[in-house]
Amino acid sequence: MFTACHPVLATEARTALTLRLARRPDHRRDRTGLPGAKATIAQRHRAAKRTLAAARVPFEVPRGAELAARLSSVLEVIYLVFNEGYAATAGDDWMRPALCEDALRLGRILAELVPQEPEVHGLVALMELQASRSGARVGPSGEPILLLRIRTGGGGITSSSAAVWRRCKRAEAPGGGYGP
């Protein structure tokens, strides 16, 4: 992840390369799972590899000040992957659970690599909270279900998400709208 997320690469290249390297192979579609033409994504991979080779980026977890700079890039990519899974920007599916699972897996691996970094644990916690609602976000025919319409008695919602739902409901109640 640290090599694929080197700051010499553009965000799109870092995201595509990270997923290409980290995803479990699925021969039915491009391994990145990202929207876009396969030829464009393949071109990004080749360009990213050339850029990394030209910059002589070592294949290792950076240390010291370089770790902090690179960690930010890795966290950005993991969260972008999670968001693409949680709210797909392309295609017919409302969600893409495999991308959420990949981002969670990468986040957990990262938390093991750098257990002293609170931002990593914070990101994993945020993704876990969001993922806990995944089963309740779509109806039987794939239609989206908004948070305020979810019943807490079932449908896959967990106690963490139920607490968020109750807060939203309380915020809506007084004036009929959202927020203060």
XYZ file of N, CA, C and O in Angstrom:
720
model
N 0.819 -1.189 0.000
C 0.000 0.000 0.000
C 0.867 1.259 0.000
O 0.528 2.229 -0.655
N 1.943 1.241 0.765
C 2.770 2.437 0.858
C 3.473 2.740 -0.462
O 3.675 3.902 -0.801
N 3.841 1.717 -1.209
C 4.463 1.944 -2.514
C 3.418 2.431 -3.511
O 3.648 3.391 -4.240
N 2.261 1.786 -3.535
C 1.205 2.162 -4.475
C 0.649 3.550 -4.184
O 0.109 4.196 -5.073
N 0.787 4.019 -2.955
C 0.259 5.330 -2.567
C 1.340 6.386 -2.421
O 1.196 7.335 -1.657
N 2.423 6.228 -3.138
C 3.509 7.202 -3.054
C 3.023 8.554 -3.571
O 2.303 8.628 -4.570
N 3.410 9.650 -2.908
C 2.956 10.985 -3.312
C 3.371 11.418 -4.719
O 2.807 12.379 -5.237
N 4.318 10.731 -5.363
C 4.678 11.105 -6.736
C 3.561 10.752 -7.713
O 3.562 11.234 -8.839
N 2.597 9.946 -7.272
C 1.497 9.526 -8.143
C 0.261 10.390 -7.912
O 0.003 10.828 -6.793
N -0.525 10.580 -8.969
C -1.809 11.271 -8.851
C -2.781 10.396 -8.057
O -2.621 9.172 -8.003
N -3.776 11.016 -7.445
C -4.743 10.289 -6.620
C -5.408 9.153 -7.396
O -5.545 8.049 -6.879
N -5.804 9.416 -8.639
C -6.461 8.380 -9.441
C -5.538 7.193 -9.662
O -5.957 6.041 -9.605
N -4.272 7.483 -9.914
C -3.296 6.409 -10.139
C -3.044 5.635 -8.857
O -2.956 4.407 -8.870
N -2.942 6.343 -7.720
C -2.732 5.663 -6.438
C -3.895 4.729 -6.118
O -3.696 3.592 -5.689
N -5.116 5.217 -6.344
C -6.305 4.406 -6.043
C -6.363 3.179 -6.937
O -6.547 2.059 -6.465
N -6.198 3.381 -8.231
C -6.270 2.259 -9.170
C -5.159 1.245 -8.905
O -5.401 0.031 -8.897
N -3.947 1.709 -8.672
C -2.821 0.806 -8.439
C -2.986 0.043 -7.127
O -2.731 -1.165 -7.067
N -3.450 0.711 -6.088
C -3.670 0.038 -4.802
C -4.676 -1.089 -4.954
O -4.453 -2.206 -4.483
N -5.789 -0.797 -5.618
C -6.796 -1.845 -5.794
C -6.302 -2.958 -6.697
O -6.584 -4.129 -6.461
N -5.569 -2.615 -7.719
C -5.036 -3.627 -8.636
C -4.114 -4.594 -7.889
O -4.146 -5.803 -8.103
N -3.317 -4.057 -6.984
C -2.371 -4.888 -6.231
C -3.021 -5.617 -5.064
O -2.595 -6.705 -4.696
N -4.037 -5.019 -4.454
C -4.567 -5.545 -3.197
C -5.841 -6.369 -3.324
O -6.155 -7.137 -2.415
N -6.576 -6.233 -4.405
C -7.844 -6.954 -4.517
C -7.619 -8.418 -4.831
O -6.689 -8.790 -5.513
N -8.556 -9.207 -4.345
C -8.542 -10.627 -4.695
C -8.915 -10.745 -6.171
O -9.799 -10.047 -6.639
N -8.253 -11.612 -6.904
C -8.530 -11.700 -8.344
C -9.969 -12.112 -8.644
O -10.527 -12.973 -7.996
N -10.556 -11.436 -9.610
C -11.887 -11.761 -10.108
C -11.776 -11.661 -11.625
O -11.706 -10.570 -12.174
N -11.733 -12.796 -12.267
C -11.468 -12.811 -13.703
C -12.645 -12.335 -14.542
O -12.522 -12.154 -15.729
N -13.799 -12.103 -13.909
C -14.955 -11.659 -14.659
C -14.928 -10.166 -14.949
O -15.675 -9.679 -15.770
N -14.103 -9.409 -14.234
C -14.029 -7.977 -14.481
C -12.674 -7.441 -14.064
O -11.881 -8.136 -13.455
N -12.432 -6.200 -14.384
C -11.176 -5.570 -14.020
C -10.972 -5.656 -12.508
O -11.896 -5.462 -11.741
N -9.764 -5.960 -12.082
C -9.499 -6.173 -10.661
C -9.615 -4.920 -9.811
O -9.701 -5.006 -8.603
N -9.622 -3.736 -10.399
C -9.731 -2.545 -9.567
C -11.143 -2.373 -9.037
O -11.328 -1.862 -7.950
N -12.146 -2.728 -9.820
C -13.517 -2.500 -9.393
C -13.938 -1.054 -9.536
O -15.033 -0.682 -9.169
N -13.074 -0.219 -10.080
C -13.381 1.195 -10.217
C -14.120 1.457 -11.516
O -13.938 0.749 -12.500
N -14.953 2.516 -11.523
C -15.610 2.869 -12.769
C -14.588 3.394 -13.769
O -13.574 3.966 -13.377
N -14.852 3.202 -15.021
C -13.952 3.692 -16.066
C -13.656 2.592 -17.071
O -13.809 1.413 -16.786
N -13.227 3.010 -18.227
C -12.901 2.060 -19.280
C -11.663 1.256 -18.884
O -10.712 1.798 -18.314
N -11.679 -0.030 -19.193
C -10.541 -0.888 -18.844
C -9.249 -0.386 -19.457
O -8.197 -0.433 -18.828
N -9.331 0.124 -20.687
C -8.125 0.621 -21.350
C -7.559 1.826 -20.611
O -6.346 1.947 -20.450
N -8.432 2.713 -20.125
C -7.980 3.889 -19.381
C -7.320 3.477 -18.074
O -6.263 3.999 -17.697
N -7.939 2.537 -17.373
C -7.400 2.070 -16.094
C -6.069 1.354 -16.319
O -5.105 1.569 -15.576
N -5.985 0.545 -17.359
C -4.729 -0.144 -17.671
C -3.630 0.866 -17.995
O -2.478 0.699 -17.586
N -3.984 1.918 -18.702
C -3.016 2.960 -19.026
C -2.531 3.648 -17.747
O -1.338 3.939 -17.599
N -3.432 3.899 -16.801
C -3.045 4.498 -15.516
C -2.068 3.595 -14.764
O -1.114 4.069 -14.154
N -2.328 2.275 -14.801
C -1.431 1.325 -14.127
C -0.029 1.390 -14.712
O 0.959 1.462 -13.978
N 0.051 1.350 -16.039
C 1.358 1.389 -16.690
C 2.096 2.682 -16.379
O 3.283 2.676 -16.061
N 1.388 3.800 -16.449
C 2.014 5.097 -16.167
C 2.474 5.174 -14.706
O 3.557 5.679 -14.415
N 1.665 4.652 -13.797
C 2.027 4.664 -12.371
C 3.274 3.827 -12.128
O 4.187 4.247 -11.402
N 3.342 2.664 -12.738
C 4.516 1.800 -12.571
C 5.773 2.474 -13.118
O 6.843 2.406 -12.503
N 5.635 3.141 -14.269
C 6.790 3.853 -14.844
C 7.231 4.985 -13.918
O 8.426 5.186 -13.697
N 6.279 5.719 -13.368
C 6.599 6.826 -12.467
C 7.313 6.317 -11.221
O 8.308 6.903 -10.778
N 6.818 5.230 -10.641
C 7.453 4.661 -9.446
C 8.870 4.172 -9.753
O 9.784 4.362 -8.956
N 9.039 3.541 -10.903
C 10.371 3.047 -11.288
C 11.332 4.211 -11.518
O 12.487 4.175 -11.064
N 10.859 5.257 -12.180
C 11.709 6.414 -12.455
C 12.121 7.124 -11.160
O 13.246 7.626 -11.055
N 11.226 7.140 -10.176
C 11.529 7.787 -8.897
C 12.286 6.859 -7.947
O 12.649 7.272 -6.849
N 12.479 5.609 -8.387
C 13.193 4.606 -7.568
C 12.590 4.470 -6.170
O 13.298 4.500 -5.166
N 11.264 4.325 -6.140
C 10.555 4.192 -4.875
C 10.784 2.782 -4.327
O 10.481 1.801 -4.999
N 11.310 2.657 -3.105
C 11.550 1.328 -2.530
C 10.237 0.665 -2.094
O 9.281 1.345 -1.731
N 10.217 -0.637 -2.145
C 9.042 -1.420 -1.751
C 9.174 -1.734 -0.261
O 9.649 -2.802 0.122
N 8.785 -0.755 0.589
C 8.916 -0.923 2.034
C 8.005 0.063 2.760
O 7.546 1.038 2.166
N 7.755 -0.219 4.034
C 7.014 0.718 4.864
C 7.975 1.838 5.238
O 9.042 1.575 5.796
N 7.629 3.091 4.900
C 8.533 4.193 5.219
C 8.640 4.423 6.732
O 7.801 3.960 7.497
N 9.659 5.153 7.125
C 9.883 5.426 8.546
C 9.972 6.938 8.771
O 10.217 7.698 7.856
N 9.785 7.330 10.021
C 9.966 8.724 10.423
C 9.013 9.679 9.730
O 7.826 9.418 9.582
N 9.576 10.805 9.290
C 8.772 11.863 8.671
C 8.117 11.387 7.376
O 7.011 11.809 7.042
N 8.792 10.507 6.664
C 8.223 10.006 5.406
C 6.975 9.168 5.669
O 6.047 9.164 4.874
N 6.923 8.470 6.797
C 5.743 7.669 7.155
C 4.522 8.562 7.290
O 3.455 8.251 6.751
N 4.663 9.679 7.985
C 3.523 10.581 8.184
C 2.996 11.103 6.849
O 1.781 11.124 6.620
N 3.881 11.496 5.964
C 3.458 12.013 4.662
C 2.782 10.928 3.829
O 1.751 11.158 3.200
N 3.325 9.749 3.839
C 2.788 8.658 3.037
C 1.514 8.098 3.648
O 0.609 7.682 2.941
N 1.434 8.070 4.975
C 0.249 7.533 5.657
C -0.999 8.303 5.262
O -2.047 7.726 5.017
N -0.873 9.603 5.166
C -2.001 10.437 4.751
C -2.501 10.016 3.373
O -3.708 9.919 3.132
N -1.592 9.731 2.473
C -1.940 9.299 1.123
C -2.628 7.935 1.139
O -3.615 7.708 0.435
N -2.119 7.021 1.961
C -2.708 5.683 2.063
C -4.125 5.774 2.627
O -5.057 5.146 2.113
N -4.312 6.576 3.678
C -5.642 6.736 4.271
C -6.625 7.340 3.274
O -7.783 6.922 3.202
N -6.156 8.307 2.491
C -7.003 8.919 1.476
C -7.491 7.877 0.475
O -8.676 7.810 0.149
N -6.588 7.049 0.002
C -6.942 6.035 -0.991
C -7.921 5.009 -0.401
O -8.913 4.656 -1.029
N -7.652 4.558 0.811
C -8.542 3.579 1.439
C -9.946 4.156 1.578
O -10.940 3.487 1.282
N -10.035 5.409 1.999
C -11.360 6.014 2.170
C -12.053 6.247 0.828
O -13.266 6.086 0.715
N -11.297 6.601 -0.208
C -11.890 6.746 -1.542
C -12.463 5.414 -2.031
O -13.544 5.371 -2.620
N -11.741 4.333 -1.791
C -12.217 3.003 -2.181
C -13.501 2.673 -1.416
O -14.489 2.214 -1.993
N -13.492 2.919 -0.108
C -14.683 2.641 0.698
C -15.880 3.448 0.196
O -16.979 2.916 0.035
N -15.663 4.737 -0.066
C -16.769 5.576 -0.531
C -17.320 5.114 -1.871
O -18.528 5.186 -2.101
N -16.455 4.654 -2.759
C -16.946 4.144 -4.047
C -17.803 2.904 -3.830
O -18.756 2.667 -4.551
N -17.476 2.106 -2.833
C -18.293 0.941 -2.524
C -19.576 1.310 -1.813
O -20.632 0.733 -2.051
N -19.519 2.294 -0.950
C -20.677 2.678 -0.133
C -21.704 3.471 -0.934
O -22.900 3.358 -0.702
N -21.233 4.265 -1.870
C -22.132 5.063 -2.715
C -21.519 5.086 -4.116
O -20.798 6.021 -4.471
N -21.795 4.056 -4.889
C -21.182 3.889 -6.209
C -21.458 5.091 -7.102
O -22.577 5.603 -7.150
N -20.427 5.544 -7.793
C -20.567 6.697 -8.677
C -20.875 6.301 -10.114
O -21.159 7.158 -10.939
N -20.822 5.016 -10.408
C -21.093 4.555 -11.766
C -21.772 3.196 -11.705
O -21.652 2.471 -10.714
N -22.480 2.882 -12.755
C -23.148 1.584 -12.823
C -24.555 1.637 -12.248
O -25.028 2.679 -11.786
N -25.219 0.496 -12.285
C -26.608 0.417 -11.848
C -26.768 0.156 -10.359
O -27.844 0.343 -9.812
N -25.700 -0.293 -9.704
C -25.809 -0.645 -8.292
C -25.681 0.584 -7.402
O -24.838 1.453 -7.632
N -26.522 0.637 -6.379
C -26.484 1.708 -5.395
C -25.217 1.595 -4.553
O -24.617 2.584 -4.184
N -24.846 0.359 -4.231
C -23.653 0.076 -3.445
C -22.823 -0.991 -4.145
O -23.350 -1.747 -4.942
N -21.546 -1.057 -3.775
C -20.658 -2.099 -4.280
C -19.941 -2.693 -3.073
O -18.834 -2.282 -2.723
N -20.593 -3.634 -2.394
C -20.076 -4.176 -1.133
C -18.656 -4.729 -1.209
O -17.913 -4.633 -0.228
N -18.257 -5.271 -2.330
C -16.906 -5.827 -2.439
C -15.846 -4.742 -2.236
O -14.806 -4.992 -1.624
N -16.111 -3.528 -2.727
C -15.157 -2.444 -2.517
C -15.119 -2.023 -1.048
O -14.047 -1.724 -0.512
N -16.277 -2.005 -0.390
C -16.303 -1.699 1.048
C -15.480 -2.734 1.811
O -14.682 -2.386 2.688
N -15.672 -3.991 1.467
C -14.925 -5.059 2.137
C -13.424 -4.928 1.884
O -12.616 -5.123 2.801
N -13.050 -4.589 0.658
C -11.629 -4.403 0.341
C -11.036 -3.260 1.162
O -9.945 -3.372 1.706
N -11.763 -2.143 1.242
C -11.263 -0.999 2.007
C -11.143 -1.347 3.488
O -10.150 -0.987 4.133
N -12.125 -2.048 4.024
C -12.050 -2.460 5.429
C -10.868 -3.396 5.663
O -10.145 -3.262 6.650
N -10.672 -4.326 4.752
C -9.543 -5.256 4.877
C -8.218 -4.500 4.834
O -7.327 -4.721 5.667
N -8.085 -3.567 3.896
C -6.861 -2.773 3.798
C -6.668 -1.916 5.049
O -5.543 -1.779 5.550
N -7.741 -1.341 5.554
C -7.650 -0.541 6.768
C -7.208 -1.364 7.960
O -6.372 -0.921 8.770
N -7.742 -2.573 8.070
C -7.348 -3.447 9.191
C -5.882 -3.881 9.071
O -5.171 -3.959 10.073
N -5.446 -4.157 7.853
C -4.032 -4.508 7.638
C -3.154 -3.334 8.035
O -2.143 -3.492 8.725
N -3.551 -2.143 7.611
C -2.789 -0.949 7.940
C -2.735 -0.733 9.458
O -1.686 -0.372 10.004
N -3.842 -0.977 10.149
C -3.870 -0.828 11.608
C -2.895 -1.797 12.277
O -2.314 -1.483 13.320
N -2.689 -2.960 11.668
C -1.702 -3.904 12.211
C -0.272 -3.453 11.910
O 0.633 -3.666 12.713
N -0.071 -2.821 10.746
C 1.271 -2.351 10.370
C 1.724 -1.158 11.207
O 2.896 -1.036 11.532
N 0.776 -0.264 11.513
C 1.114 0.940 12.281
C 0.117 1.114 13.429
O -0.694 2.027 13.430
N 0.184 0.229 14.432
C -0.814 0.245 15.506
C -0.778 1.513 16.364
O -1.753 1.810 17.054
N 0.295 2.280 16.308
C 0.415 3.478 17.123
C -0.223 4.701 16.468
O -0.231 5.779 17.059
N -0.780 4.556 15.268
C -1.341 5.691 14.533
C -2.850 5.813 14.755
O -3.631 5.028 14.226
N -3.299 6.802 15.533
C -4.727 6.933 15.839
C -5.591 7.217 14.621
O -6.760 6.799 14.577
N -5.054 7.907 13.615
C -5.856 8.203 12.423
C -6.281 6.928 11.699
O -7.362 6.865 11.130
N -5.428 5.930 11.713
C -5.749 4.662 11.063
C -6.925 4.008 11.781
O -7.893 3.580 11.155
N -6.848 3.967 13.103
C -7.931 3.350 13.874
C -9.224 4.150 13.743
O -10.313 3.582 13.693
N -9.095 5.472 13.666
C -10.274 6.308 13.465
C -10.942 6.040 12.132
O -12.173 5.951 12.046
N -10.144 5.882 11.075
C -10.714 5.596 9.760
C -11.389 4.228 9.744
O -12.499 4.088 9.230
N -10.747 3.239 10.326
C -11.351 1.902 10.369
C -12.664 1.949 11.149
O -13.662 1.355 10.730
N -12.690 2.672 12.261
C -13.921 2.786 13.051
C -15.026 3.462 12.242
O -16.182 3.014 12.251
N -14.671 4.515 11.517
C -15.653 5.203 10.682
C -16.209 4.269 9.605
O -17.426 4.204 9.385
N -15.324 3.535 8.950
C -15.778 2.611 7.900
C -16.628 1.494 8.490
O -17.627 1.085 7.891
N -16.255 1.002 9.675
C -17.045 -0.045 10.328
C -18.451 0.456 10.634
O -19.434 -0.258 10.430
N -18.552 1.687 11.138
C -19.864 2.255 11.446
C -20.709 2.361 10.191
O -21.868 1.950 10.174
N -20.119 2.912 9.134
C -20.854 3.035 7.882
C -21.230 1.663 7.316
O -22.340 1.460 6.852
N -20.290 0.729 7.366
C -20.552 -0.612 6.827
C -21.630 -1.329 7.623
O -22.339 -2.185 7.073
N -21.788 -0.979 8.896
C -22.812 -1.646 9.708
C -24.209 -1.370 9.180
O -25.138 -2.129 9.453
N -24.367 -0.323 8.398
C -25.662 0.009 7.806
C -25.861 -0.598 6.420
O -26.937 -0.478 5.852
N -24.854 -1.202 5.872
C -24.920 -1.654 4.484
C -26.140 -2.504 4.180
O -26.802 -2.306 3.163
N -26.441 -3.448 5.051
C -27.582 -4.326 4.812
C -28.917 -3.628 4.855
O -29.908 -4.126 4.326
N -28.964 -2.455 5.461
C -30.227 -1.729 5.593
C -30.381 -0.603 4.574
O -31.407 0.052 4.540
N -29.383 -0.373 3.741
C -29.428 0.759 2.820
C -30.201 0.512 1.541
O -30.567 1.456 0.853
N -30.423 -0.753 1.201
C -31.157 -1.048 -0.029
C -32.295 -2.019 0.260
O -32.193 -2.874 1.130
N -33.376 -1.839 -0.477
C -34.534 -2.714 -0.334
C -34.358 -3.992 -1.127
O -33.328 -4.207 -1.781
N -35.389 -4.846 -1.106
C -35.303 -6.146 -1.783
C -35.026 -6.056 -3.276
O -34.378 -6.911 -3.848
N -35.491 -4.983 -3.936
C -35.236 -4.859 -5.372
C -34.078 -3.928 -5.695
O -33.926 -3.506 -6.821
N -33.267 -3.610 -4.679
C -32.095 -2.798 -4.906
C -32.324 -1.306 -4.799
O -31.417 -0.520 -5.013
N -33.536 -0.883 -4.461
C -33.821 0.544 -4.341
C -33.222 1.093 -3.046
O -33.153 0.394 -2.049
N -32.775 2.334 -3.068
C -32.167 2.916 -1.870
C -33.198 3.159 -0.769
O -34.341 3.502 -1.044
N -32.772 2.962 0.470
C -33.598 3.277 1.633
C -32.857 4.348 2.416
O -31.722 4.136 2.848
N -33.473 5.508 2.597
C -32.845 6.598 3.315
C -32.795 6.294 4.806
O -33.645 5.592 5.350
N -31.807 6.860 5.490
C -31.573 6.591 6.899
C -32.823 6.834 7.738
O -33.160 6.031 8.610
N -33.537 7.908 7.509
C -34.696 8.222 8.336
C -35.889 7.308 8.076
O -36.867 7.345 8.804
N -35.812 6.496 7.047
C -36.901 5.557 6.740
C -36.609 4.136 7.220
O -37.430 3.254 7.081
N -35.439 3.929 7.786
C -35.050 2.596 8.227
C -35.668 2.311 9.587
O -35.605 3.125 10.493
N -36.260 1.154 9.726
C -36.788 0.731 11.028
C -35.664 0.025 11.775
O -34.977 -0.820 11.217
N -35.523 0.322 13.064
C -34.436 -0.277 13.826
C -34.740 -1.700 14.245
O -33.864 -2.390 14.730
N -35.935 -2.168 14.044
C -36.299 -3.512 14.487
C -35.781 -4.612 13.589
O -35.902 -5.778 13.906
N -35.198 -4.309 12.474
C -34.708 -5.360 11.576
C -34.105 -4.749 10.338
O -33.805 -3.572 10.290
N -33.927 -5.544 9.332
C -33.393 -5.059 8.074
C -31.890 -4.882 8.071
O -31.350 -4.207 7.228
N -31.212 -5.472 9.043
C -29.762 -5.453 9.019
C -29.124 -4.291 9.748
O -27.920 -4.151 9.757
N -29.905 -3.429 10.376
C -29.294 -2.301 11.068
C -28.748 -2.751 12.423
O -29.361 -3.558 13.105
N -27.587 -2.262 12.792
C -26.957 -2.664 14.050
C -27.211 -1.613 15.118
O -27.707 -0.532 14.846
N -26.839 -1.919 16.353
C -27.075 -0.980 17.448
C -26.319 0.327 17.239
O -26.811 1.391 17.594
N -25.109 0.294 16.668
C -24.354 1.533 16.407
C -25.111 2.411 15.428
O -25.255 3.607 15.629
N -25.612 1.819 14.369
C -26.362 2.584 13.387
C -27.697 3.027 13.957
O -28.195 4.094 13.624
N -28.280 2.227 14.815
C -29.543 2.600 15.442
C -29.362 3.867 16.268
O -30.234 4.740 16.288
N -28.222 4.011 16.952
C -27.951 5.217 17.738
C -27.851 6.439 16.833
O -28.383 7.506 17.154
N -27.187 6.298 15.694
C -27.090 7.399 14.740
C -28.491 7.746 14.233
O -28.864 8.916 14.133
N -29.289 6.738 13.945
C -30.657 6.949 13.459
C -31.480 7.705 14.486
O -32.200 8.641 14.159
N -31.367 7.334 15.762
C -32.129 8.020 16.821
C -31.713 9.485 16.915
O -32.558 10.365 17.087
N -30.423 9.771 16.768
C -29.967 11.160 16.805
C -30.577 11.952 15.646
O -31.006 13.080 15.818
N -30.595 11.356 14.475
C -31.180 12.031 13.311
C -32.665 12.269 13.520
O -33.188 13.330 13.180
N -33.342 11.298 14.070
C -34.778 11.412 14.314
C -35.050 12.544 15.304
O -35.971 13.329 15.121
N -34.242 12.624 16.380
C -34.415 13.691 17.373
C -34.154 15.055 16.740
O -34.842 16.030 17.007
N -33.158 15.136 15.877
C -32.832 16.401 15.222
C -33.947 16.843 14.285
O -34.201 18.033 14.122
N -34.652 15.907 13.697
C -35.725 16.218 12.761
C -36.998 16.626 13.488
O -37.727 17.491 13.019
N -37.289 16.034 14.634
C -38.583 16.169 15.308
C -39.020 17.601 15.628
O -40.129 17.977 15.277
N -38.210 18.452 16.283
C -38.723 19.728 16.752
C -39.320 20.625 15.674
O -40.427 21.094 15.806
N -38.599 20.882 14.589
C -39.103 21.800 13.583
C -39.509 21.135 12.284
O -39.862 21.782 11.327
N -39.427 19.819 12.223
C -39.766 19.111 11.000
C -38.632 19.065 9.986
O -38.749 18.427 8.971
N -37.522 19.761 10.253
C -36.388 19.759 9.330
C -35.183 19.103 9.968
O -35.284 18.514 11.033
N -34.027 19.238 9.329
C -32.798 18.643 9.832
C -31.914 19.731 10.427
O -31.886 20.841 9.955
N -31.187 19.373 11.450
C -30.186 20.257 12.026
C -30.764 21.333 12.911
O -31.957 21.361 13.191
N -29.903 22.273 13.344
C -30.325 23.318 14.293
C -31.235 24.339 13.670
O -31.316 24.541 12.521
